[in-house]
Short mmCIF file of C-alpha atoms and ligand atoms in Angstrom, two decimals:
data_model
loop_
_atom_site.label_atom_id
_atom_site.label_comp_id
_atom_site.label_asym_id
_atom_site.label_seq_id
_atom_site.Cartn_x
_atom_site.Cartn_y
_atom_site.Cartn_z
CA MET M 77 51.05 190.05 115.59
CA LYS M 78 49.01 187.07 115.74
CA HIS M 79 50.99 183.86 115.56
CA LEU M 80 51.96 180.77 117.61
CA ASP M 81 55.13 179.89 119.44
CA ILE M 82 57.22 177.33 117.51
CA ARG M 83 57.46 175.30 120.64
CA GLU M 84 53.72 174.91 120.32
CA VAL M 85 53.47 174.17 116.67
CA LEU M 86 56.37 171.67 117.00
CA HIS M 87 54.75 169.51 119.68
CA SER M 88 51.05 169.99 119.52
CA GLU M 89 49.02 166.95 117.98
CA GLU M 90 45.84 168.90 117.86
CA LEU M 91 47.36 171.43 115.46
CA ARG M 92 47.93 168.71 112.78
CA GLY M 93 45.76 169.35 109.69
CA LYS M 94 45.05 172.90 110.80
CA GLU M 95 46.64 176.30 109.63
CA ALA M 96 49.04 178.22 111.87
CA VAL M 97 51.21 181.50 111.59
CA VAL M 98 54.71 181.36 113.10
CA CYS M 99 57.44 183.97 113.18
CA GLY M 100 61.16 183.52 113.63
CA TRP M 101 64.78 183.75 112.18
CA VAL M 102 65.95 181.53 109.40
CA ARG M 103 68.68 179.27 110.44
CA THR M 104 69.28 177.30 107.15
CA TYR M 105 67.68 177.12 103.89
CA ARG M 106 68.23 174.60 101.25
CA GLU M 107 66.31 173.92 97.89
CA SER M 108 66.03 171.16 95.30
CA SER M 109 64.12 171.72 92.10
CA ALA M 110 60.66 170.92 93.61
CA VAL M 111 60.85 171.70 97.26
CA ALA M 112 62.66 173.88 99.76
CA PHE M 113 63.26 173.50 103.27
CA ALA M 114 63.75 176.31 105.78
CA GLU M 115 64.60 175.65 109.41
CA LEU M 116 63.01 178.31 111.65
CA SER M 117 63.84 179.41 115.03
CA ASP M 118 61.82 181.77 117.32
CA GLY M 119 63.90 181.12 120.54
CA SER M 120 60.91 179.30 122.22
CA ASP M 121 62.20 175.85 121.69
CA PHE M 122 65.61 174.12 121.15
CA GLU M 123 64.39 172.50 118.04
CA ARG M 124 63.65 174.43 115.06
CA LEU M 125 60.46 174.28 112.99
CA GLN M 126 61.00 172.80 109.48
CA ILE M 127 59.15 174.82 106.81
CA VAL M 128 58.39 172.80 103.66
CA VAL M 129 57.98 174.99 100.44
CA ASP M 130 56.37 173.44 97.42
CA ARG M 131 58.37 175.73 94.88
CA ALA M 132 55.85 175.24 92.15
CA ALA M 133 53.10 176.58 94.19
CA LEU M 134 54.94 179.39 96.19
CA ALA M 135 57.67 181.86 94.99
CA VAL M 136 59.73 182.79 97.89
CA ASP M 137 61.53 186.16 98.24
CA PRO M 138 65.30 185.54 98.16
CA GLU M 139 65.69 187.87 101.27
CA CYS M 140 63.65 185.24 103.15
CA THR M 141 66.04 182.64 102.43
CA LYS M 142 69.08 184.25 104.02
CA PRO M 143 70.34 183.01 107.37
CA GLY M 144 69.40 185.30 110.11
CA ALA M 145 66.46 186.94 108.24
CA ALA M 146 63.21 187.33 110.25
CA ILE M 147 60.04 185.94 108.58
CA ARG M 148 56.46 185.17 109.19
CA VAL M 149 55.00 182.02 107.68
CA ARG M 150 51.40 180.73 107.19
CA GLY M 151 51.10 177.27 106.46
CA GLU M 152 49.43 173.92 107.36
CA VAL M 153 50.88 171.93 110.42
CA VAL M 154 51.51 168.40 109.42
CA LYS M 155 53.43 165.56 111.13
CA ALA M 156 57.04 165.67 110.34
CA TYR M 157 58.25 163.32 107.66
CA LYS M 158 61.06 162.43 110.04
CA GLY M 159 61.08 162.35 113.92
CA GLU M 160 58.33 162.93 116.40
CA GLY M 161 57.16 166.46 116.02
CA ASN M 162 55.36 168.58 113.31
CA GLU M 163 56.46 170.68 110.37
CA LEU M 164 54.85 173.34 108.33
CA ASN M 165 53.81 173.30 104.75
CA ALA M 166 54.10 176.92 103.79
CA ARG M 167 51.42 178.76 101.91
CA GLU M 168 52.64 182.34 102.43
CA ILE M 169 56.00 183.66 103.60
CA ASP M 170 56.53 187.30 104.37
CA LEU M 171 59.77 189.11 105.12
CA LEU M 172 59.82 191.03 108.58
CA GLY M 173 63.52 192.01 108.50
CA LYS M 174 66.21 191.16 106.01
CA CYS M 175 69.69 189.92 106.98
CA PRO M 176 72.79 190.94 104.94
CA PRO M 177 75.63 188.75 104.60
CA GLU M 178 77.69 190.56 107.20
CA TYR M 179 75.62 188.76 109.80
CA PRO M 180 78.30 187.56 112.24
CA ILE M 181 76.41 184.36 113.35
CA GLN M 182 77.30 181.79 110.50
CA LYS M 183 76.61 178.24 110.34
CA LYS M 184 80.13 177.00 110.88
CA ARG M 185 80.83 176.68 114.62
CA THR M 186 82.46 179.85 116.03
CA THR M 187 84.21 180.00 119.33
CA LEU M 188 82.68 181.04 122.40
CA GLU M 189 85.33 183.85 122.72
CA PHE M 190 84.44 185.22 119.34
CA LEU M 191 80.81 185.20 120.44
CA ARG M 192 81.82 187.16 123.57
CA GLY M 193 82.66 189.95 121.26
CA ILE M 194 79.02 190.15 119.99
CA PRO M 195 76.88 189.77 123.23
CA HIS M 196 73.95 191.37 121.41
CA LEU M 197 73.70 188.83 118.79
CA ARG M 198 75.18 185.62 120.55
CA LEU M 199 71.66 184.44 121.86
CA ARG M 200 70.85 183.57 118.44
CA THR M 201 73.07 180.58 118.60
CA ASN M 202 71.97 177.17 119.94
CA THR M 203 74.47 177.22 122.68
CA PHE M 204 73.43 180.68 124.21
CA ALA M 205 69.87 180.41 123.73
CA ALA M 206 69.83 177.10 125.50
CA VAL M 207 71.81 178.66 128.37
CA PHE M 208 69.49 181.40 128.95
CA ARG M 209 66.36 178.94 128.53
CA VAL M 210 68.00 176.96 131.38
CA ARG M 211 68.80 180.10 133.29
CA SER M 212 65.07 181.09 133.19
CA VAL M 213 63.92 177.63 134.09
CA ALA M 214 66.34 177.57 137.10
CA ALA M 215 65.28 181.02 138.32
CA GLN M 216 61.62 180.09 138.27
CA ALA M 217 62.32 176.63 139.92
CA ILE M 218 64.16 178.57 142.97
CA HIS M 219 61.04 180.99 143.32
CA ARG M 220 58.95 177.93 143.19
CA TYR M 221 60.90 175.93 145.73
CA PHE M 222 61.01 178.64 148.26
CA HIS M 223 57.29 179.71 147.81
CA ALA M 224 56.22 176.00 148.22
CA HIS M 225 58.32 175.73 151.37
CA GLY M 226 56.80 178.77 153.10
CA TYR M 227 59.53 181.27 152.57
CA TYR M 228 58.68 184.94 151.74
CA TYR M 229 60.50 186.69 148.90
CA ILE M 230 62.18 189.78 150.42
CA ASN M 231 63.96 192.68 148.18
CA THR M 232 66.95 194.09 150.10
CA PRO M 233 68.40 197.40 149.15
CA LEU M 234 71.14 197.50 146.46
CA ILE M 235 72.60 200.91 147.74
CA THR M 236 74.00 200.54 151.10
CA ALA M 237 76.10 202.40 153.77
CA SER M 238 77.35 199.46 155.40
CA ASP M 239 80.73 198.61 154.34
CA CYS M 240 80.49 195.36 156.04
CA GLU M 241 82.62 192.53 154.73
CA GLY M 242 83.22 193.90 151.25
CA ALA M 243 85.60 196.86 152.46
CA GLY M 244 87.78 196.59 149.26
CA GLU M 245 85.21 195.01 147.14
CA MET M 246 82.41 197.56 147.28
CA PHE M 247 81.61 199.87 144.42
CA ARG M 248 80.96 203.39 145.43
CA VAL M 249 77.92 205.12 144.62
CA THR M 250 78.24 208.91 144.20
CA THR M 251 76.96 212.02 142.59
CA ARG M 252 80.18 214.02 143.23
CA PRO M 253 82.41 215.21 140.34
CA TRP M 254 85.92 213.83 140.04
CA ASN M 255 87.37 217.19 140.78
CA ALA M 256 85.32 217.98 143.90
CA PRO M 257 86.62 220.98 145.90
CA GLU M 258 86.64 219.38 149.29
CA LYS M 259 89.83 218.98 151.22
CA THR M 260 89.03 216.03 153.34
CA GLU M 261 87.29 212.61 152.74
CA GLU M 262 84.89 213.36 155.35
CA GLU M 263 83.69 216.60 153.92
CA TYR M 264 83.61 215.04 150.43
CA TYR M 265 80.93 212.41 151.64
CA LYS M 266 79.09 214.85 153.69
CA ASN M 267 78.32 216.95 150.64
CA ASP M 268 77.56 213.51 148.63
CA PHE M 269 74.06 212.52 147.97
CA PHE M 270 73.52 210.49 151.08
CA GLY M 271 75.76 212.66 153.20
CA VAL M 272 77.87 209.54 154.09
CA LYS M 273 79.93 207.10 151.94
CA ALA M 274 77.43 204.73 150.03
CA GLY M 275 78.09 201.71 147.84
CA LEU M 276 76.50 198.93 145.83
CA SER M 277 75.75 195.91 148.19
CA VAL M 278 77.76 192.89 148.05
CA SER M 279 75.05 190.86 149.77
CA GLY M 280 71.50 191.16 151.10
CA GLN M 281 72.44 189.03 154.14
CA LEU M 282 72.38 191.52 156.84
CA GLU M 283 68.88 193.04 155.79
CA GLY M 284 67.97 189.51 155.20
CA GLU M 285 68.44 188.60 158.77
CA VAL M 286 66.13 191.55 159.69
CA ALA M 287 63.43 189.99 157.87
CA ALA M 288 63.95 186.35 158.87
CA THR M 289 63.82 187.44 162.42
CA ALA M 290 60.20 188.85 161.98
CA LEU M 291 58.91 186.60 158.96
CA GLY M 292 60.68 183.29 159.95
CA LYS M 293 61.84 182.02 156.52
CA ILE M 294 62.72 184.43 153.94
CA TYR M 295 64.89 184.65 150.66
CA THR M 296 66.33 187.23 148.43
CA PHE M 297 67.04 186.78 144.71
CA GLY M 298 68.64 189.70 143.21
CA PRO M 299 71.97 191.30 142.03
CA SER M 300 75.05 191.59 144.08
CA PHE M 301 78.09 193.68 143.19
CA ARG M 302 81.71 192.96 143.94
CA ALA M 303 84.70 195.12 142.66
CA GLU M 304 86.69 191.86 142.45
CA ASN M 305 89.93 192.68 140.73
CA SER M 306 90.34 189.20 139.70
CA ASN M 307 89.97 187.89 136.20
CA THR M 308 88.72 184.51 136.80
CA THR M 309 86.02 182.29 135.00
CA ARG M 310 83.89 182.41 138.16
CA HIS M 311 83.69 185.94 139.21
CA LEU M 312 81.71 188.82 137.90
CA ALA M 313 81.34 192.36 139.13
CA GLU M 314 77.59 192.01 139.07
CA PHE M 315 76.07 188.62 139.74
CA TRP M 316 72.73 187.25 140.92
CA HIS M 317 72.51 186.16 144.39
CA VAL M 318 69.98 183.89 146.08
CA GLU M 319 70.12 184.30 149.90
CA PRO M 320 67.64 182.39 152.11
CA GLU M 321 67.80 183.32 155.80
CA ILE M 322 66.00 181.04 158.30
CA ALA M 323 64.99 181.73 161.91
CA PHE M 324 65.11 178.98 164.44
CA ALA M 325 67.82 177.10 162.25
CA GLU M 326 71.26 175.77 163.06
CA LEU M 327 74.08 174.89 160.79
CA PRO M 328 72.76 171.17 159.94
CA ASP M 329 69.32 172.79 159.06
CA VAL M 330 71.20 175.20 156.74
CA LEU M 331 72.91 172.54 155.06
CA GLU M 332 69.80 170.23 154.65
CA ILE M 333 67.86 173.33 153.05
CA ALA M 334 70.60 174.11 150.62
CA GLU M 335 71.03 170.49 149.60
CA ASP M 336 67.30 170.09 149.23
CA MET M 337 66.84 173.18 147.49
CA LEU M 338 69.49 172.49 144.72
CA LYS M 339 68.37 168.79 144.04
CA SER M 340 64.85 170.22 143.61
CA VAL M 341 65.90 172.92 141.18
CA ILE M 342 68.32 170.55 139.38
CA ARG M 343 65.29 168.02 139.01
CA SER M 344 63.25 170.93 137.59
CA VAL M 345 65.89 171.60 134.98
CA ILE M 346 66.17 168.03 134.08
CA GLU M 347 62.56 167.77 133.51
CA GLU M 348 61.84 171.14 131.62
CA CYS M 349 65.21 171.38 129.49
CA PRO M 350 65.71 167.84 128.15
CA ALA M 351 66.72 169.00 124.57
CA GLU M 352 69.05 171.60 126.11
CA LEU M 353 70.69 169.26 128.40
CA ARG M 354 71.07 166.54 125.51
CA PHE M 355 72.68 169.15 123.66
CA PHE M 356 75.00 170.29 126.41
CA ASP M 357 75.85 166.75 127.17
CA GLN M 358 76.80 166.09 123.50
CA PHE M 359 78.84 169.31 122.90
CA VAL M 360 79.72 170.87 126.04
CA GLU M 361 80.29 168.46 129.18
CA LYS M 362 80.26 164.80 128.27
CA GLY M 363 78.06 163.11 130.98
CA LEU M 364 76.38 166.15 132.03
CA ILE M 365 72.96 164.48 132.31
CA ARG M 366 74.37 161.65 134.32
CA LYS M 367 75.98 163.91 136.62
CA LEU M 368 72.83 165.88 137.38
CA THR M 369 70.77 162.95 137.72
CA SER M 370 73.05 161.19 140.26
CA VAL M 371 73.37 164.57 141.98
CA ALA M 372 69.66 164.91 142.38
CA GLU M 373 69.51 161.35 143.80
CA SER M 374 72.36 160.93 146.12
CA ASP M 375 73.62 162.74 149.27
CA PHE M 376 76.11 165.45 149.19
CA ALA M 377 79.10 164.73 151.18
CA VAL M 378 80.21 166.82 154.34
CA CYS M 379 83.73 167.45 155.64
CA PRO M 380 84.93 169.63 158.47
CA TYR M 381 87.60 172.14 157.20
CA THR M 382 90.34 170.51 159.67
CA GLU M 383 89.68 167.15 158.00
CA ALA M 384 89.63 168.86 154.46
CA VAL M 385 93.13 170.23 155.04
CA GLU M 386 94.42 166.85 156.18
CA ARG M 387 93.37 165.23 153.15
CA LEU M 388 94.86 168.00 150.96
CA LYS M 389 98.10 167.66 152.80
CA ARG M 390 98.06 163.98 152.14
CA ALA M 391 97.16 164.45 148.37
CA HIS M 392 99.19 163.50 145.54
CA ALA M 393 98.91 166.74 143.67
CA ASP M 394 100.92 169.65 142.63
CA PHE M 395 99.11 172.60 144.19
CA ARG M 396 100.31 176.05 143.47
CA PHE M 397 99.39 177.36 147.00
CA PRO M 398 100.58 175.21 149.94
CA VAL M 399 97.76 174.14 152.42
CA GLU M 400 98.17 174.59 156.11
CA TRP M 401 95.50 174.84 158.78
CA GLY M 402 94.26 178.33 158.81
CA CYS M 403 94.80 179.08 155.14
CA ASP M 404 91.73 180.03 153.00
CA LEU M 405 91.22 177.27 150.48
CA GLN M 406 92.25 178.14 146.90
CA SER M 407 90.10 177.14 143.96
CA GLU M 408 92.62 174.27 143.26
CA HIS M 409 92.20 172.75 146.67
CA GLU M 410 88.30 173.09 146.47
CA ARG M 411 88.31 171.38 143.18
CA TYR M 412 90.63 168.72 144.27
CA LEU M 413 88.29 167.97 147.35
CA THR M 414 84.94 167.88 145.27
CA GLU M 415 86.37 166.28 142.17
CA THR M 416 89.15 163.83 143.43
CA VAL M 417 88.31 163.06 147.06
CA PHE M 418 84.49 162.95 147.25
CA GLY M 419 83.57 163.03 143.41
CA LYS M 420 80.43 164.81 144.11
CA PRO M 421 79.27 168.15 145.78
CA VAL M 422 80.75 168.44 149.36
CA PHE M 423 80.02 170.98 152.17
CA VAL M 424 83.23 171.89 153.94
CA THR M 425 82.31 172.98 157.32
CA ASP M 426 83.74 174.75 160.41
CA TYR M 427 86.26 176.90 158.90
CA PRO M 428 88.82 178.94 161.13
CA LYS M 429 87.23 182.06 162.32
CA GLU M 430 90.05 184.15 160.99
CA ILE M 431 89.23 183.55 157.42
CA LYS M 432 85.44 183.85 157.69
CA SER M 433 83.13 186.81 158.47
CA PHE M 434 82.33 188.40 161.86
CA TYR M 435 78.81 187.34 161.90
CA MET M 436 79.27 183.69 161.80
CA LYS M 437 78.50 181.61 164.94
CA GLN M 438 81.45 180.88 167.10
CA ASN M 439 82.13 177.24 167.86
CA PRO M 440 82.63 175.93 171.51
CA ASP M 441 86.40 175.20 170.32
CA GLY M 442 87.14 178.67 170.24
CA LYS M 443 89.04 178.39 166.91
CA THR M 444 86.38 177.82 164.36
CA VAL M 445 82.83 178.98 163.09
CA ALA M 446 79.80 177.28 161.98
CA ALA M 447 80.19 177.85 158.31
CA ALA M 448 79.64 175.76 155.37
CA ASP M 449 80.78 176.18 151.66
CA LEU M 450 79.36 174.00 149.15
CA LEU M 451 81.96 172.81 146.61
CA VAL M 452 81.10 171.28 143.30
CA PRO M 453 82.99 169.60 140.65
CA GLY M 454 84.14 171.75 137.61
CA ILE M 455 83.48 174.90 139.72
CA GLY M 456 84.43 174.95 143.30
CA GLU M 457 82.40 177.12 145.70
CA ILE M 458 78.96 177.75 144.56
CA ILE M 459 77.26 178.47 148.01
CA GLY M 460 78.77 180.07 151.18
CA GLY M 461 76.69 179.87 154.32
CA SER M 462 76.74 179.68 158.04
CA GLU M 463 74.76 179.75 161.28
CA ARG M 464 74.84 183.47 162.47
CA GLU M 465 76.15 184.44 165.80
CA ALA M 466 73.02 185.17 167.89
CA ASP M 467 74.75 185.94 171.24
CA TYR M 468 75.20 189.70 171.59
CA ASP M 469 78.23 189.74 173.57
CA LYS M 470 80.13 187.18 171.42
CA LEU M 471 79.22 189.06 168.25
CA VAL M 472 80.25 192.38 169.77
CA ALA M 473 83.70 190.77 170.70
CA ALA M 474 84.18 189.29 167.23
CA MET M 475 83.49 192.85 165.86
CA LYS M 476 85.91 194.54 168.10
CA GLU M 477 88.66 191.82 167.22
CA ARG M 478 88.25 192.97 163.58
CA LYS M 479 88.23 196.56 164.79
CA MET M 480 84.78 197.34 163.18
CA ASP M 481 82.79 200.64 163.89
CA LEU M 482 80.25 199.13 166.03
CA SER M 483 78.02 202.34 165.70
CA ALA M 484 77.38 201.36 161.93
CA TYR M 485 75.90 198.29 163.16
CA GLU M 486 73.41 199.19 165.83
CA GLN M 487 70.30 197.85 164.11
CA TYR M 488 72.17 194.57 163.25
CA LEU M 489 73.24 194.25 166.90
CA ALA M 490 69.84 195.07 168.08
CA LEU M 491 68.44 191.83 166.47
CA ARG M 492 70.52 190.13 169.35
CA LEU M 493 69.05 192.19 171.98
CA PHE M 494 65.31 191.85 171.22
CA GLY M 495 64.28 188.22 170.95
CA SER M 496 67.42 186.80 169.75
CA VAL M 497 67.13 183.29 168.05
CA PRO M 498 69.40 180.77 166.36
CA HIS M 499 69.30 181.46 162.60
CA GLY M 500 71.21 181.01 159.47
CA GLY M 501 71.32 181.17 155.87
CA PHE M 502 73.60 180.81 152.78
CA GLY M 503 74.36 182.75 149.52
CA LEU M 504 74.08 180.73 146.14
CA GLY M 505 75.75 182.46 143.27
CA PHE M 506 73.11 182.06 140.41
CA GLU M 507 75.41 182.27 137.50
CA ARG M 508 77.83 179.56 139.05
CA PHE M 509 74.69 177.31 139.39
CA VAL M 510 73.80 177.94 135.90
CA MET M 511 77.36 176.98 134.89
CA TYR M 512 77.01 173.75 136.91
CA CYS M 513 73.81 172.72 135.22
CA THR M 514 74.81 173.48 131.79
CA GLY M 515 78.73 172.52 131.79
CA MET M 516 79.58 176.15 130.48
CA GLU M 517 83.07 176.77 131.99
CA ASN M 518 83.17 180.52 131.90
CA ILE M 519 80.83 182.69 133.90
CA ARG M 520 80.83 185.27 131.04
CA ASP M 521 78.82 182.60 128.94
CA VAL M 522 76.03 182.43 131.32
CA THR M 523 75.42 186.11 131.77
CA LEU M 524 73.65 188.35 129.27
CA PHE M 525 76.06 191.27 129.36
CA PRO M 526 78.87 190.28 131.80
CA ARG M 527 80.62 193.08 133.82
CA SER M 528 84.17 192.28 134.96
CA VAL M 529 87.40 194.10 135.29
CA ARG M 530 87.73 196.51 132.23
CA ASN M 531 84.68 194.94 130.57
CA ILE M 532 81.38 196.75 130.44
CA MET M 533 80.32 196.18 126.74
P1 ATP E 162 84.90 183.17 146.08
O1 ATP E 162 85.72 182.60 147.23
O2 ATP E 162 84.52 182.20 145.00
O3 ATP E 162 85.28 184.56 145.53
P2 ATP E 162 83.22 184.25 148.10
O4 ATP E 162 83.53 183.38 149.22
O5 ATP E 162 83.76 185.47 148.13
O6 ATP E 162 83.49 183.63 146.69
P3 ATP E 162 80.64 184.55 149.17
O7 ATP E 162 80.78 185.88 149.83
O8 ATP E 162 80.62 183.31 149.99
O9 ATP E 162 81.53 184.42 148.05
O10 ATP E 162 79.13 184.65 148.32
C1 ATP E 162 78.20 183.69 148.20
C2 ATP E 162 78.22 182.93 146.92
O11 ATP E 162 78.16 183.93 145.85
C3 ATP E 162 79.36 182.36 146.42
O12 ATP E 162 79.62 180.97 146.88
C4 ATP E 162 79.60 182.30 144.97
O13 ATP E 162 78.74 181.24 144.25
C5 ATP E 162 78.71 183.66 144.67
N1 ATP E 162 79.82 184.67 144.44
C6 ATP E 162 80.56 185.35 145.04
N2 ATP E 162 81.18 186.42 144.43
C7 ATP E 162 81.00 186.33 143.23
C8 ATP E 162 81.33 186.90 141.95
N3 ATP E 162 82.25 187.87 142.12
N4 ATP E 162 80.78 186.50 140.80
C9 ATP E 162 79.86 185.43 140.85
N5 ATP E 162 79.39 184.79 141.65
C10 ATP E 162 80.18 185.16 143.08
MN1 MN E 163 82.28 182.07 150.28
#
């Protein structure tokens, strides 16, 4: 269908005085005796294109005036009567698809919760269309950042046999019926598709290390799956995970890369999505633009875990979970640190080894590991990263302490036998980052079809 994007028609000065065809969905339609105005959206731009109808010259099919109806308009592009952009003086309007009054997206502002019940239509609202335009711009900016900095884009397997960290959190992959006849678990898996227990990957990191210790700098950007049995506003069963892995890098390098990447992507979002951000600033998170601008321009804070715990213990706050050295930080603690103590993004580093993964580099103190989580206001953790243990013996010792089955990690361990190098990386939860950029408070509202416990619409 030959037509132009509304984004182009709205903003192009060269098109003025020329004829253009646009397609879209009617957002509003109002008429007086002489003229009628339709606001048309095709998703390409935050702004809608105003269609002006000279009623004496053009009779409009009433179906073309209904909110939600899909139409095609041919007309002359002219400078808008009000504002900067252009509008279209209609010469011909065709109906593409009518929209009956049951259409659930109505003009009065409906709640996010109501819209969650109609995931197939909610992108037709300003809010959701804006979220997904920002999401797309952010994704492109992430790829651009890594490409420009010499990283290779790697695709790691989604089906995996390594049970690594995600013991309880792993979704199983099977072709076996629920009433399989085998009497033992071992036999059951032996007869399964892969001949062993398999599941959906919780992270591409271990395979990412394989690629990084050959290509130097790599990243993955794909889905991870976690059977989290928690119903929070920050967890999904299926989320998108950005995981760079860098050879010849130590923890401070990892922090520097994470900070530089986030700032660069935030700058892209500020540049490419001004109308979306103005909207979010006005209706979703007051001060959002100021927040993003200052984050892009100032340094993130860094705070060792031990100091973080001291600060939390001194805090005048009513935590539900008490804080002691050795405990995992709860969301309330993370948010207190980043919102109240530092008032900006903060890397918490050097966590107790007991609460972190086996592969993290052990610090000389014997108690902590070279890990770093990035906490941001409004959300808490958006990045988890570390320098990896590159010493074969130390890694094996850590795995034995955790009673892990070493035979399942022969290949991973081999990376420490053949030219082992200091290396590290991090995982960014892409949806959490989109929440941060838009101010949306529920991860379900930045995902097309969110999957979580008892929810697979
Ligand atoms: P949390 O403590 O918030 O559950 P985590 O420590 O289990 O997260 P990591 O294993 O460090 O998460 O994963 C790296 C990043 O992936 C996290 O910082 C977060 O941004 C994102 N992430 C992890 N789990 C989820 C999830 N279930 N849904 C969405 N994003 C997630
Ligand atoms: Mn983490």
